[in-house]
Amino acid sequence: FAVIKTKNYGKKKLNPFITLGYKGPEYFCDREKETKRLIDNAQNGNHTSLISIRIIGKTGLIHHALDKTEKL
């Protein structure tokens, strides 16, 4: 965990998860079902939409699925 100082709250812990870019499968967790569905849809030629609020891992999920398909 990185620690930053804030003016009003003292020390605050930062988010321990990577929020920018995909760093590999060792940093990606708990999305097995979503990853499998995304890969299955892509292999079967089905279009898929990922809808969510910002910084929740949509792009990371896509990169993770691509990483897994490259290893097949």
Tab-separated table of C-alpha atoms in Angstrom:
chain	number	residue	atom	x	y	z
A	1	PHE	CA	0.000	0.000	0.000
A	2	ALA	CA	1.205	3.470	-0.795
A	3	VAL	CA	0.451	6.197	1.726
A	4	ILE	CA	-0.344	9.795	0.914
A	5	LYS	CA	-0.916	12.764	3.161
A	6	THR	CA	-4.112	14.698	2.721
A	7	LYS	CA	-4.744	18.148	4.083
A	8	ASN	CA	-7.944	17.386	5.996
A	9	TYR	CA	-7.641	13.700	6.864
A	10	GLY	CA	-3.989	13.026	7.683
A	11	LYS	CA	-2.671	9.802	6.157
A	12	LYS	CA	-4.841	7.836	3.772
A	13	LYS	CA	-4.211	4.416	2.192
A	14	LEU	CA	-4.378	4.277	-1.571
A	15	ASN	CA	-6.223	1.630	-3.511
A	16	PRO	CA	-4.020	-1.520	-3.567
A	17	PHE	CA	-5.389	-2.511	-6.987
A	18	ILE	CA	-3.848	-1.437	-10.268
A	19	THR	CA	-6.193	1.061	-11.908
A	20	LEU	CA	-4.219	1.924	-15.037
A	21	GLY	CA	-3.294	-0.688	-17.596
A	22	TYR	CA	-3.077	-4.461	-17.431
A	23	LYS	CA	-0.019	-5.872	-15.684
A	24	GLY	CA	-0.689	-9.588	-16.205
A	25	PRO	CA	-2.803	-12.423	-14.828
A	26	GLU	CA	-1.026	-12.437	-11.463
A	27	TYR	CA	-2.664	-9.051	-10.703
A	28	PHE	CA	-6.114	-10.038	-11.958
A	29	CYS	CA	-8.540	-11.926	-9.724
A	30	ASP	CA	-12.133	-13.091	-9.199
A	31	ARG	CA	-13.392	-12.689	-12.759
A	32	GLU	CA	-13.246	-16.310	-13.972
A	33	LYS	CA	-16.909	-16.475	-15.022
A	34	GLU	CA	-16.791	-13.117	-16.830
A	35	THR	CA	-13.483	-13.980	-18.524
A	36	LYS	CA	-14.826	-17.323	-19.772
A	37	ARG	CA	-18.007	-15.725	-21.091
A	38	LEU	CA	-16.065	-12.992	-22.902
A	39	ILE	CA	-13.722	-15.564	-24.486
A	40	ASP	CA	-16.622	-17.848	-25.457
A	41	ASN	CA	-18.526	-14.957	-27.019
A	42	ALA	CA	-15.494	-13.829	-29.007
A	43	GLN	CA	-14.715	-17.355	-30.230
A	44	ASN	CA	-18.334	-17.835	-31.318
A	45	GLY	CA	-18.466	-14.476	-33.106
A	46	ASN	CA	-20.939	-12.921	-30.654
A	47	HIS	CA	-20.777	-9.201	-29.916
A	48	THR	CA	-20.394	-8.273	-26.250
A	49	SER	CA	-20.957	-4.989	-24.425
A	50	LEU	CA	-19.278	-4.248	-21.117
A	51	ILE	CA	-21.159	-1.596	-19.171
A	52	SER	CA	-20.081	-0.328	-15.775
A	53	ILE	CA	-19.009	2.748	-13.890
A	54	ARG	CA	-15.504	4.134	-14.370
A	55	ILE	CA	-12.418	2.363	-13.036
A	56	ILE	CA	-14.108	-0.971	-12.319
A	57	GLY	CA	-11.979	-3.124	-14.635
A	58	LYS	CA	-13.687	-3.327	-18.037
A	59	THR	CA	-10.508	-2.765	-20.040
A	60	GLY	CA	-8.539	-5.010	-17.687
A	61	LEU	CA	-11.073	-7.780	-18.256
A	62	ILE	CA	-10.631	-7.470	-22.025
A	63	HIS	CA	-6.837	-7.552	-21.742
A	64	HIS	CA	-7.053	-10.530	-19.378
A	65	ALA	CA	-9.280	-12.437	-21.810
A	66	LEU	CA	-6.898	-11.654	-24.677
A	67	ASP	CA	-3.947	-12.800	-22.560
A	68	LYS	CA	-5.718	-16.107	-21.830
A	69	THR	CA	-6.633	-16.698	-25.485
A	70	GLU	CA	-3.032	-16.147	-26.592
A	71	LYS	CA	-2.023	-19.024	-24.302
A	72	LEU	CA	-4.607	-21.462	-25.747
